[in-house]
Coordinates of C-alpha atoms (C1' of nucleotides) in Angstrom, one line a residue:
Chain A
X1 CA 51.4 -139.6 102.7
X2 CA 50.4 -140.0 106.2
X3 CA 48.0 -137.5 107.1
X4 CA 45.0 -136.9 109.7
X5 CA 45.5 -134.0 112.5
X6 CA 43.1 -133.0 115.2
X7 CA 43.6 -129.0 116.2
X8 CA 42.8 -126.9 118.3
X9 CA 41.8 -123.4 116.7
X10 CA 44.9 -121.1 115.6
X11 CA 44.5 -119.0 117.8
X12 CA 48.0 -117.6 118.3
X13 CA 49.8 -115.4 116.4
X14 CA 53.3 -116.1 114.1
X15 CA 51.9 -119.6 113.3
X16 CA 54.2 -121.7 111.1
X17 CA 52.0 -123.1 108.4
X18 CA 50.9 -126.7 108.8
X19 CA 52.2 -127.3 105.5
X20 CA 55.8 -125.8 106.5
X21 CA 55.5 -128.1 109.7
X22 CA 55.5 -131.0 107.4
X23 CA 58.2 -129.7 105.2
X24 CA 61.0 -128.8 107.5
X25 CA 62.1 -132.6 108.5
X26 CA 62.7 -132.6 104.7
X27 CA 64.8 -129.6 104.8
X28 CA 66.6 -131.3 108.1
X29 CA 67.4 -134.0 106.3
X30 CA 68.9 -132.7 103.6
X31 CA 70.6 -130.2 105.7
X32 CA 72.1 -133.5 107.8
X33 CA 73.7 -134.7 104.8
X34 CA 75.5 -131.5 103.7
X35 CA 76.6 -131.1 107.2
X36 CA 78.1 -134.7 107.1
X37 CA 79.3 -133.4 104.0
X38 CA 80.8 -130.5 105.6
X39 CA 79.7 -128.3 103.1
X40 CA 79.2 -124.7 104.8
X41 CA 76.7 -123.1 103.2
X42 CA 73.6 -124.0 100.7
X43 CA 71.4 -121.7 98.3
X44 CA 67.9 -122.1 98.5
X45 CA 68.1 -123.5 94.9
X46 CA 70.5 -126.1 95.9
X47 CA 68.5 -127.2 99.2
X48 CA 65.7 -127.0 97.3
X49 CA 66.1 -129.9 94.5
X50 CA 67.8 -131.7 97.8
X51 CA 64.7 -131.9 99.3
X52 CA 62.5 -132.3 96.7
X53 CA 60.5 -129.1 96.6
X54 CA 60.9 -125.6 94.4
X55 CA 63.2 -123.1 95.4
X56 CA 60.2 -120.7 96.1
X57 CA 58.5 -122.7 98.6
X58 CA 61.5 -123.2 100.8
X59 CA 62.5 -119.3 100.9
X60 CA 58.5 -118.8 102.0
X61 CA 58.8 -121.6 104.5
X62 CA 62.0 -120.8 105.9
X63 CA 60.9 -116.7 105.8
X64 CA 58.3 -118.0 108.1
X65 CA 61.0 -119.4 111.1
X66 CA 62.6 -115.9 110.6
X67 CA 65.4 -114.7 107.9
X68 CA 68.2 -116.5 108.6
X69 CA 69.9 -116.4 104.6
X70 CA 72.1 -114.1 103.3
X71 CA 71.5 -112.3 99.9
X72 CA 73.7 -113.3 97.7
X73 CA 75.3 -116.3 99.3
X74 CA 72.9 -118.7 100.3
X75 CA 72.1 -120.4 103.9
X76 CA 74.8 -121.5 106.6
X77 CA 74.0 -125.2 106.7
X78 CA 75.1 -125.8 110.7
X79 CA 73.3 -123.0 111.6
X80 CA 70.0 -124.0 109.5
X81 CA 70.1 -127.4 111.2
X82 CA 70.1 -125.5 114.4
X83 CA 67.3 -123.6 113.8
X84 CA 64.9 -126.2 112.0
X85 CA 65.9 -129.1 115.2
X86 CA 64.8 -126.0 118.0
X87 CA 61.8 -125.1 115.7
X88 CA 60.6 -128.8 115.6
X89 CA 61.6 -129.5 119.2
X90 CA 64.4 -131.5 118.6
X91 CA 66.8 -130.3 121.0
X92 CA 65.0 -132.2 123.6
X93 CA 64.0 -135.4 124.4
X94 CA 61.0 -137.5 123.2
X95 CA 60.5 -140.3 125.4
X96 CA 58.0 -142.7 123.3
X97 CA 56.0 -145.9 123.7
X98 CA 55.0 -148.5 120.9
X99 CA 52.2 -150.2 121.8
X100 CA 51.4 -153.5 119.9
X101 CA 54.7 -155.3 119.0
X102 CA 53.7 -157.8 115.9
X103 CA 55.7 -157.6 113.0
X104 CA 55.0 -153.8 112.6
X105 CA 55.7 -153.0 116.3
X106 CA 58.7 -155.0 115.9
X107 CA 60.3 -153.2 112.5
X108 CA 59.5 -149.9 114.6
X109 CA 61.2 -150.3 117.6
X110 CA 64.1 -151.6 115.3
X111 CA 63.8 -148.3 113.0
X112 CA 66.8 -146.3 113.5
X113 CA 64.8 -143.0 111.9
X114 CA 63.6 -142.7 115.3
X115 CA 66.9 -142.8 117.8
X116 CA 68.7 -140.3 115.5
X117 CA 66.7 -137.3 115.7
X118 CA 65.9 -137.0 119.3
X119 CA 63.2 -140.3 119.7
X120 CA 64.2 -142.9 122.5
X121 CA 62.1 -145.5 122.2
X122 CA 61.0 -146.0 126.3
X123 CA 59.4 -148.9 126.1
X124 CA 57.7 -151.5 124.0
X125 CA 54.1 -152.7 125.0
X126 CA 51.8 -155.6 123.8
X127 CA 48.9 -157.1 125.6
X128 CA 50.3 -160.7 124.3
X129 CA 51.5 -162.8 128.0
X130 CA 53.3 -164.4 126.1
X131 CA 55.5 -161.5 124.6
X132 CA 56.0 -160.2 127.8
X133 CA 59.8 -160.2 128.7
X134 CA 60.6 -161.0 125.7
X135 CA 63.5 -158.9 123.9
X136 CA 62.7 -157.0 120.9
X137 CA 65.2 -154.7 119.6
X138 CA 67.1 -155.4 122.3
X139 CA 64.2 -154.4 124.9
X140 CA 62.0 -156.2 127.1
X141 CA 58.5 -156.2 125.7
X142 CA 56.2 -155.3 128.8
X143 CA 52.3 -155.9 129.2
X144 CA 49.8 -154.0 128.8
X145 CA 48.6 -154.3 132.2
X146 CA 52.1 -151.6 132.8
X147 CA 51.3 -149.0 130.2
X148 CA 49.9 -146.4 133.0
X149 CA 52.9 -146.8 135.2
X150 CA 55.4 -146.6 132.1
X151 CA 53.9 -143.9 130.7
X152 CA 54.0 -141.6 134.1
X153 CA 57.4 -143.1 134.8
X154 CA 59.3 -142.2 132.1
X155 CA 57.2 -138.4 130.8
X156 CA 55.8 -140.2 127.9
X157 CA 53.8 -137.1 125.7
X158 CA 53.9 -139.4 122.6
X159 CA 52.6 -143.0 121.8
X160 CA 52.4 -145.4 118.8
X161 CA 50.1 -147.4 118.3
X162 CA 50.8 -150.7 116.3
X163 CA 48.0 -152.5 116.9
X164 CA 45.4 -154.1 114.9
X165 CA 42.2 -152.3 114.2
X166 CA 39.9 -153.5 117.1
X167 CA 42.5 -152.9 119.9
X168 CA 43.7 -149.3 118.6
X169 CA 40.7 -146.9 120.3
X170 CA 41.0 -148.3 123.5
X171 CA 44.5 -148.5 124.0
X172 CA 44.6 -144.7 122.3
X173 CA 42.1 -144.1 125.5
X174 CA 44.2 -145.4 127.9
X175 CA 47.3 -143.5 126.2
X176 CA 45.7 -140.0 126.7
X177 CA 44.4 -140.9 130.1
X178 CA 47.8 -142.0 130.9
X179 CA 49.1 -138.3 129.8
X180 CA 49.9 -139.2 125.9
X181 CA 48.6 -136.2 123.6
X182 CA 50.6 -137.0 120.4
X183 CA 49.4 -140.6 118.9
X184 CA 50.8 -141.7 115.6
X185 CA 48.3 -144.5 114.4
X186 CA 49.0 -147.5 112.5
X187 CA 46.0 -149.3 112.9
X188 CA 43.4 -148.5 110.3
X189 CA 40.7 -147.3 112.5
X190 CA 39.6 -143.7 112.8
X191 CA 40.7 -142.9 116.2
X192 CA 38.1 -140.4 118.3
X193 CA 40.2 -138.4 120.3
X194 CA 39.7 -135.4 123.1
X195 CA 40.5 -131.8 122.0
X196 CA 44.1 -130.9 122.7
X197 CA 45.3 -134.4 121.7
X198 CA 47.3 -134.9 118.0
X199 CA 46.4 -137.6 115.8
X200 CA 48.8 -138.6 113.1
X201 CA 48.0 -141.5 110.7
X202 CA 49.7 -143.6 108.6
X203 CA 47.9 -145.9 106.1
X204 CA 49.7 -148.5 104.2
X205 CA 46.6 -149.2 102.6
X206 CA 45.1 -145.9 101.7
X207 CA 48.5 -145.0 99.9
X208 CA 48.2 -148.3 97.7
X209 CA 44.7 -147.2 97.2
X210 CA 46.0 -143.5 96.1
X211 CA 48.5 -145.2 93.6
X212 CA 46.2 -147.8 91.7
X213 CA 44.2 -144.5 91.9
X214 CA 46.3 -142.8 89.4
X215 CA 47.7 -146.3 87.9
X216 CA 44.5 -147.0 86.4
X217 CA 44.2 -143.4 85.1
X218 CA 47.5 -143.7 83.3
X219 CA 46.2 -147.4 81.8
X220 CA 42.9 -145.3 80.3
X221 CA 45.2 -143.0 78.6
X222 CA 47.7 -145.5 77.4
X223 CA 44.9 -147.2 75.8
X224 CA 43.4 -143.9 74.5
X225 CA 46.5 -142.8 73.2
X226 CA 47.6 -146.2 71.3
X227 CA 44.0 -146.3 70.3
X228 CA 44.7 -143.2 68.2
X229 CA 41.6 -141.5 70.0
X230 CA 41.8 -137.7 70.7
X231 CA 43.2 -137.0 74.1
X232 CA 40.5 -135.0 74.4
X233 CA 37.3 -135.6 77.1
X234 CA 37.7 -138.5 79.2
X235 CA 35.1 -141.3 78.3
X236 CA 34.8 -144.0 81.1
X237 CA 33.6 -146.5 79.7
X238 CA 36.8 -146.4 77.3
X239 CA 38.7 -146.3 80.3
X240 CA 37.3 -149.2 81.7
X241 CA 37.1 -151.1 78.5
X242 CA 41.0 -150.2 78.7
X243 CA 41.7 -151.3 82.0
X244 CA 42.1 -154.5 81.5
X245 CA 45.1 -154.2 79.4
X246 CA 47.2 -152.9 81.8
X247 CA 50.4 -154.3 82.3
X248 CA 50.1 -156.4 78.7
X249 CA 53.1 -154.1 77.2
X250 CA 55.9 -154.6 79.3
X251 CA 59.9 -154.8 78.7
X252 CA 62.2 -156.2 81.5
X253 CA 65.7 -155.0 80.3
X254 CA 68.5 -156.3 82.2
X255 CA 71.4 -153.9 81.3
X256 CA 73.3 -153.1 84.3
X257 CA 72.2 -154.7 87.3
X258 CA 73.8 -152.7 90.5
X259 CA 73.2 -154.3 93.9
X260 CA 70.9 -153.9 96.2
X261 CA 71.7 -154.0 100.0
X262 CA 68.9 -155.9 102.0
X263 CA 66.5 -153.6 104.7
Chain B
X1 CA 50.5 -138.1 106.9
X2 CA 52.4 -140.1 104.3
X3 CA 52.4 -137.6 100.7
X4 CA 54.4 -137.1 97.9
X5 CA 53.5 -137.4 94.4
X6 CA 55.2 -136.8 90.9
X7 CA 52.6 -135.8 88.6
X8 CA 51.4 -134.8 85.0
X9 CA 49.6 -131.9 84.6
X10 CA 45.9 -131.8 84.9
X11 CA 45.6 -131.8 81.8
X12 CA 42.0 -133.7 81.3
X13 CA 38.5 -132.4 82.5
X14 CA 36.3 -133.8 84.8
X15 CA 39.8 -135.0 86.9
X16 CA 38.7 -135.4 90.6
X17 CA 40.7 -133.7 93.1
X18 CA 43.6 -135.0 94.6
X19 CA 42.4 -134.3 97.8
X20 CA 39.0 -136.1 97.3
X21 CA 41.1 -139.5 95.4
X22 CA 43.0 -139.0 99.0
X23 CA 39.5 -139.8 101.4
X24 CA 37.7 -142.3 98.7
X25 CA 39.8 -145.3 100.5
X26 CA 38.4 -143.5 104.0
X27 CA 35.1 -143.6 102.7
X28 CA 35.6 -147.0 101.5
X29 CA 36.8 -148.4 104.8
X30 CA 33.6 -147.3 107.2
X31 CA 31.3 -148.1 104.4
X32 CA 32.9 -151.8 104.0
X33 CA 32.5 -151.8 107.6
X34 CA 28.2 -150.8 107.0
X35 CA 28.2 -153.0 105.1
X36 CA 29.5 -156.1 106.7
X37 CA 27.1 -155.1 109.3
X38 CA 24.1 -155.2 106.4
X39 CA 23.3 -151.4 106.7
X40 CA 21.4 -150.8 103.7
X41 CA 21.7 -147.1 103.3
X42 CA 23.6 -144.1 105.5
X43 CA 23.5 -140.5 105.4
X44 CA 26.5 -138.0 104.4
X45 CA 26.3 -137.1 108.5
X46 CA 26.7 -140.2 109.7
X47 CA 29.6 -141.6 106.8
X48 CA 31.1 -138.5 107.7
X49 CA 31.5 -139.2 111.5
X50 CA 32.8 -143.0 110.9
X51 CA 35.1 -141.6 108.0
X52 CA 36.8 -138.7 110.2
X53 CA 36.1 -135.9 108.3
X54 CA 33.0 -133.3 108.0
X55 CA 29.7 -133.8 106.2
X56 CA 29.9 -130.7 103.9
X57 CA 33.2 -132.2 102.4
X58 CA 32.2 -135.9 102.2
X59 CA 29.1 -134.4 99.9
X60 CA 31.4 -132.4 98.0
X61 CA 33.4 -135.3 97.4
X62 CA 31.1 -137.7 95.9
X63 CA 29.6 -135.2 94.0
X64 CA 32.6 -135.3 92.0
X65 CA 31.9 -139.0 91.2
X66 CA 28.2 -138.5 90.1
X67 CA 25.3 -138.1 92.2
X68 CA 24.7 -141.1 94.1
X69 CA 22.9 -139.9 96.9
X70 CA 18.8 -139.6 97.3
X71 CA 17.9 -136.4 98.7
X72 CA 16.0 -137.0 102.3
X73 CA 17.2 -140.6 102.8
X74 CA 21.0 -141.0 101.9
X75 CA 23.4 -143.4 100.2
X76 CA 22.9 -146.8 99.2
X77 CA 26.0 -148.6 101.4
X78 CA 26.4 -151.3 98.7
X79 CA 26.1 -148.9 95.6
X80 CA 28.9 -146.5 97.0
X81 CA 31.0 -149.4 97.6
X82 CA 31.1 -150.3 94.1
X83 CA 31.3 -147.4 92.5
X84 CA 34.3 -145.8 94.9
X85 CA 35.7 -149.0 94.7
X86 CA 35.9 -148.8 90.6
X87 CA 36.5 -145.4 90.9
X88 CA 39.9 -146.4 92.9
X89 CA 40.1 -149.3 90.7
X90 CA 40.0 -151.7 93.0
X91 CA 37.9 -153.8 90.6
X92 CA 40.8 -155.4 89.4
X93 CA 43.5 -157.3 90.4
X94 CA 46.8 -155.3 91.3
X95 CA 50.1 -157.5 91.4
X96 CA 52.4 -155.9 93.8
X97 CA 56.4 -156.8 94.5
X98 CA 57.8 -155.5 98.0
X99 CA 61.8 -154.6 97.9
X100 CA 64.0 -154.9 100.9
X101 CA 62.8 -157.8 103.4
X102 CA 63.9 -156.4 106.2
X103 CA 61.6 -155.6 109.8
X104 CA 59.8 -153.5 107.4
X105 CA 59.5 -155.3 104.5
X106 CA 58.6 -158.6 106.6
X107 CA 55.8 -156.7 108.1
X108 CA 54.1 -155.1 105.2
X109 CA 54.3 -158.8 103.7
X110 CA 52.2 -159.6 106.2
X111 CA 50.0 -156.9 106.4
X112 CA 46.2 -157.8 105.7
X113 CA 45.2 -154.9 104.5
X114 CA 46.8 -155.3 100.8
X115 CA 45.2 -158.1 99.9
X116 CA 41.6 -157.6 101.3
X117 CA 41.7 -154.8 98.7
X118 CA 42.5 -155.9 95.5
X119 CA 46.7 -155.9 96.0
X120 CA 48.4 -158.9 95.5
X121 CA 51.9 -159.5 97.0
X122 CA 53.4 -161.1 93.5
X123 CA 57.1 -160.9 95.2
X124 CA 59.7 -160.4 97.6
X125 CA 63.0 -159.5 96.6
X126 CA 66.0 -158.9 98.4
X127 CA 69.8 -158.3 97.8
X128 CA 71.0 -160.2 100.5
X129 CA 71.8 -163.9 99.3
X130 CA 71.4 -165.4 102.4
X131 CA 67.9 -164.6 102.0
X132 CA 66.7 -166.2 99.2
X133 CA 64.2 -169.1 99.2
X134 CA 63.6 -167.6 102.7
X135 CA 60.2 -168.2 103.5
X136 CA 58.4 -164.6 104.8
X137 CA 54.5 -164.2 105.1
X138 CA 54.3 -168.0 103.1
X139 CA 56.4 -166.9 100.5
X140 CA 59.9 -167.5 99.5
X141 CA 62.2 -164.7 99.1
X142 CA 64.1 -163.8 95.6
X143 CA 66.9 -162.2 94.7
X144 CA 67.4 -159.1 93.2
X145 CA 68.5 -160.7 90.2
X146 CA 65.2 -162.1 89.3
X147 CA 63.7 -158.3 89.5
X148 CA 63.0 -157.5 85.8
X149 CA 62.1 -160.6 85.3
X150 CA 59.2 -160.4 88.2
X151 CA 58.3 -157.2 87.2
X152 CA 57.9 -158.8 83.5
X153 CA 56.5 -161.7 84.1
X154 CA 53.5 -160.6 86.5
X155 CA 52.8 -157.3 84.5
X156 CA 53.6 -155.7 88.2
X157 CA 53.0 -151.7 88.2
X158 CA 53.4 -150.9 91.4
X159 CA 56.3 -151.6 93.6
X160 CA 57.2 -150.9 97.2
X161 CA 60.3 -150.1 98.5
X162 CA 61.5 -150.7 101.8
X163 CA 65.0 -150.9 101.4
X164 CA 67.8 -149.0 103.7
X165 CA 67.9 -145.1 102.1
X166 CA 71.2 -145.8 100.4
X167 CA 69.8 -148.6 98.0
X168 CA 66.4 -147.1 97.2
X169 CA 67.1 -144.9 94.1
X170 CA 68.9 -147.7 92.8
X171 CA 66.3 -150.0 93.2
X172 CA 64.0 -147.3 92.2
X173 CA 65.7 -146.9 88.9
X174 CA 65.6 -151.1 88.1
X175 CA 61.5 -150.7 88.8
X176 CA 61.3 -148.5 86.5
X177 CA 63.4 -149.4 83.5
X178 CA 61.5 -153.1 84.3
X179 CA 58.1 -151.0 84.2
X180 CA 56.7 -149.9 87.7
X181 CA 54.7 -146.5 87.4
X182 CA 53.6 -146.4 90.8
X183 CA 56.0 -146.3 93.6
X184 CA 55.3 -146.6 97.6
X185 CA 58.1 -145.6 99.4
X186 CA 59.7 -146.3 102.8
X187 CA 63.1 -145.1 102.8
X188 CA 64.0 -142.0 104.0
X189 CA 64.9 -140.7 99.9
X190 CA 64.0 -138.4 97.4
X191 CA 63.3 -140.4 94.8
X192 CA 63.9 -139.1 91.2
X193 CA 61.8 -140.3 88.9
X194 CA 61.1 -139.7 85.1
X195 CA 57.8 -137.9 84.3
X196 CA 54.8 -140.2 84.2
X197 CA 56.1 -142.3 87.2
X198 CA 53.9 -141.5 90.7
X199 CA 56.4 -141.6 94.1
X200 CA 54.2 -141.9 97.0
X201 CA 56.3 -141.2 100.1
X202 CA 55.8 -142.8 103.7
X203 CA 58.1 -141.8 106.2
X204 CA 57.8 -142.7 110.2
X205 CA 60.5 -140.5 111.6
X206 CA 58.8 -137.4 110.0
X207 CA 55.6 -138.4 111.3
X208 CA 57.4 -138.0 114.6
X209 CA 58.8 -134.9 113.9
X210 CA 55.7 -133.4 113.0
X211 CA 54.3 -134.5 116.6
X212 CA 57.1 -133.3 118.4
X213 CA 56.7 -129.5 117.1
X214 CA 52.8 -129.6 118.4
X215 CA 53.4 -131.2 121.2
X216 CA 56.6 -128.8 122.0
X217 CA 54.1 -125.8 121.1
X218 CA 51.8 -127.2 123.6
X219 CA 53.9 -127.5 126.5
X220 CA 54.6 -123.9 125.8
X221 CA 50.8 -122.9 126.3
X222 CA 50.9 -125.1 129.3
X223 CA 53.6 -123.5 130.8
X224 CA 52.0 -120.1 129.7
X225 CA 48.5 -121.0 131.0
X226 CA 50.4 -122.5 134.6
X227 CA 52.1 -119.3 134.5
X228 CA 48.9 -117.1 134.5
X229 CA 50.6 -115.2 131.5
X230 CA 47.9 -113.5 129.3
X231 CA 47.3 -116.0 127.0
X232 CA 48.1 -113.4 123.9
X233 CA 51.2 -113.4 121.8
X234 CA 53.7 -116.0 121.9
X235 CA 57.3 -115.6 123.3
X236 CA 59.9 -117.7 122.0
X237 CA 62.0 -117.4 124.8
X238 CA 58.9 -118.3 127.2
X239 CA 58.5 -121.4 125.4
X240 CA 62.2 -122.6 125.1
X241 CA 62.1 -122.0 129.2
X242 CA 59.1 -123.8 129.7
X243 CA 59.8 -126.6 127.6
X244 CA 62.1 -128.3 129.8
X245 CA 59.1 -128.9 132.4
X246 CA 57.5 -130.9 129.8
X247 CA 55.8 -133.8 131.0
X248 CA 56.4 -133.1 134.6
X249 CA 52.7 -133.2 136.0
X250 CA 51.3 -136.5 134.6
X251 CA 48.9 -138.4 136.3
X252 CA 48.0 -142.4 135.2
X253 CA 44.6 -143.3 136.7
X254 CA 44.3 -146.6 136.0
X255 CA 40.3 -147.2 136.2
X256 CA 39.2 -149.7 134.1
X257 CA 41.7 -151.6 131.7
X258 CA 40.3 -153.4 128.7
X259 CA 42.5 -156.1 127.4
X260 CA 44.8 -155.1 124.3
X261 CA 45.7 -157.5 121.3
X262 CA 48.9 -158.2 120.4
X263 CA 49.5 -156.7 116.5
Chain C
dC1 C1' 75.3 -109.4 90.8
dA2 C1' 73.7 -113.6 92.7
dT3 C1' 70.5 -114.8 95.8
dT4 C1' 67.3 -113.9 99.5
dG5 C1' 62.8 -112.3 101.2
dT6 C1' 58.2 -111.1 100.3
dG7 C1' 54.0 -108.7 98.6
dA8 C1' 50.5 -109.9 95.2
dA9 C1' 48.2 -113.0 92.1
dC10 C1' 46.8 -117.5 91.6
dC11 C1' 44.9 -122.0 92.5
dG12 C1' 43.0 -125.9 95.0
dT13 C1' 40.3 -127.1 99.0
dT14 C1' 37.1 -126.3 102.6
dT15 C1' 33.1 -124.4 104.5
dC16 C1' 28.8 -122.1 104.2
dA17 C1' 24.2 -121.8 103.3
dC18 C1' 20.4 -122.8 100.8
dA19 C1' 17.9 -124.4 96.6
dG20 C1' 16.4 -128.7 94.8
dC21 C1' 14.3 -133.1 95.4
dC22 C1' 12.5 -137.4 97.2
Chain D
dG1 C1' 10.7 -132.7 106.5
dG2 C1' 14.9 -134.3 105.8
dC3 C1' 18.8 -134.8 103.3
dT4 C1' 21.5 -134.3 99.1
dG5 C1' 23.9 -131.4 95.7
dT6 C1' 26.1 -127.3 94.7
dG7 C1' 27.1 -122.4 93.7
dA8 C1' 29.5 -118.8 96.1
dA9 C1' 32.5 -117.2 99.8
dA10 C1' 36.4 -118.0 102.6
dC11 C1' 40.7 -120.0 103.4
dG12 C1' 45.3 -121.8 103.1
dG13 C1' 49.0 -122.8 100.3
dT14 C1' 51.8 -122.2 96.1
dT15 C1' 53.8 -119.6 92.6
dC16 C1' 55.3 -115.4 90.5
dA17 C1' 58.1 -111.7 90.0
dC18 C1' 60.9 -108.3 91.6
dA19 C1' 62.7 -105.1 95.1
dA20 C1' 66.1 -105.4 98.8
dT21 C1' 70.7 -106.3 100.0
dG22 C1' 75.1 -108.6 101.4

DNA sequence: CATTGTGAACCGTTTCACAGCC
DNA sequence: GGCTGTGAAACGGTTCACAATG
């Protein structure tokens, strides 16, 4: 999961729980698709298992946007989507910039997760001459040398950066001097930012990291298990000893092969 | 953040938080960096600062590894490499196959960062025909076909899927059956998965979404603050109003202007 | 009477603050 | 003296369980 926030202190009252922050583009989602659907109204049990959460946390997250179920019945889909999109600020526009158009800047500005829920990507930035003018996603990419104009220009409160590493804290300077105070960060680089400025990250790394994390866990207990050892206390240097067997037990049935569309 | 996990219970003693597994790759990164630089030891202060996150938690974190640490001088930079490194499991080789070559999959192909830590892209695979024997990132492309038999023959447990949202469970489903335990996600989906199997979910539009309610609640303090309302309880009404001045007062001092690299 | 909304208990994580140790 | 390691307190989030209600 992408994570990393800088805050300011919660001072205000009726504050939505960060962790209900992160959870209601889920619920939008799945609200989206029952709308499509045109299926009027949801329980929270329903919407729940949609979304990939318990029914319990999503009555406590939506309780905290205001009560807008019925007992009994369940929630009106349309008007659900109505509420989540205002609560997020989705009902306006979000002009953003990407900045750093490789092969990362490039599958972003042709994401179409952005466009449908209120993003317009305003312009696409790298500090490459030789990218400059160049279409990507059907846009001119513009140098970096135009970042300060573009951002004033066009209102631009959010910035990408796509970068690599060694570029990412200056250009996230220039971005908040521009006027930029939400930065999602690809580059994998702590990024030092001024108070009142939001830092998102997203780490393709880190989450591999997390996985053979927990991959080589489940290898230690394989082995512990086929051993015939007590799952009792975990023993590390049975683990280890263990480790290297991963992957030495595997079947590759080919039953029914359904097709897979490319990305 | 990227997050989303499908997990046994926590059933064995010693485990280490999730949250702590979640920084280790932090942690790693700026002490990699120490050490390239041949820092021989660092405090919990400083590793803190270069990590992003607080002293008092990074202690608290490697305390649940063992004590590595010497009271008054600090950790030894190569020491905690290695051990968060085995910790992670990043002593050993992890074979990985991307799904869906698309912008997305093309750039995670070529992403550095998997291989400088122990991942190995073993395959791309794709649906589309047209595709295969496609070279992307030095590598040719396979079919979808061949999947199981990947999976199989290069004892591959983790997978990543960047397939449009419509093909991912599908996809999903095949890794599994052919072995995966460990899935990184891109596509906008739930993923179902049977018990044992980890999902971990990264998803760029939400990370957007997430922005765009801070930022929305800040233009509503802005507008407050402009305003010269008391700065007490928070009017939803106020805010709505306000919102649509967003961005207006920007300025873009353009002072000095490092150079940016192209992703 | 099915389903929401929510206090209260619970649990994992963070922070504090200081004892322990080199 | 300086810095780690860690109990204990504080916090935020999740889950439980049931009263409220259309």
């Amino acid at each position: 999961m992408a994570t990393g926030r800088t805050h300011r202190p919660a001072t205000r009252s009726r504050g939505i729980p960060e962790a209900t922050v992160a959870r209601l583009p889920l619920y939008l989602r799945a609200l989206t698709a029952l709308s499509e659907r045109s299926v009027p109204t949801v329980s929270s049990e329903e919407l729940a298992t949609a979304a990939g959460v318990n029914s319990a946390k999503l009555r406590k997250d939506f309780s905290y946007l205001g009560s807008y179920g019925t007992r009994g019945v369940g929630y009106d889909v349309e008007y659900l989507v109505y509420q989540i999109s205002r609560e997020l600020g989705l009902t306006q526009d979000w002009p953003v910039v990407i900045v750093g158009i490789g092969n990362l800047g490039a599958a972003l500005a042709n994401y179409g997760g952005f466009a449908s829920r209120g993003f317009r990507v305003a312009a696409l930035i790298d500090a490459d001459p030789a990218m400059a003018g160049k279409p990507v996603a059907g846009m001119p990419v513009q140098h970096t040398d135009e970042l300060e104009k573009i951002i004033s220009d066009n209102g631009v409160s959010i910035g990408v950066i796509a970068t690599p590493a060694g570029a990412a804290q200056q250009v996230c300077e220039r971005l908040v001097a521009a006027g930029v105070t939400s930065i999602l960060n690809f580059a994998p680089t702590v990024l030092s930012v001024p108070e009142g400025v939001d830092v998102r990250k997203v780490d393709l790394s880190i989450e591999l990291q997390i996985l053979a994390f927990h991959e080589q866990r489940k290898a230690g207990e394989d082995a512990a298990a086929e051993a015939a050892l007590p799952a009792v206390a975990r023993d590390d240097a049975a683990i280890e000893a263990a480790a290297d067997n991963v992957a030495a037990s595997r079947k590759g049935p080919d039953g029914d092969v359904p097709a897979v569309m490319p990305a």
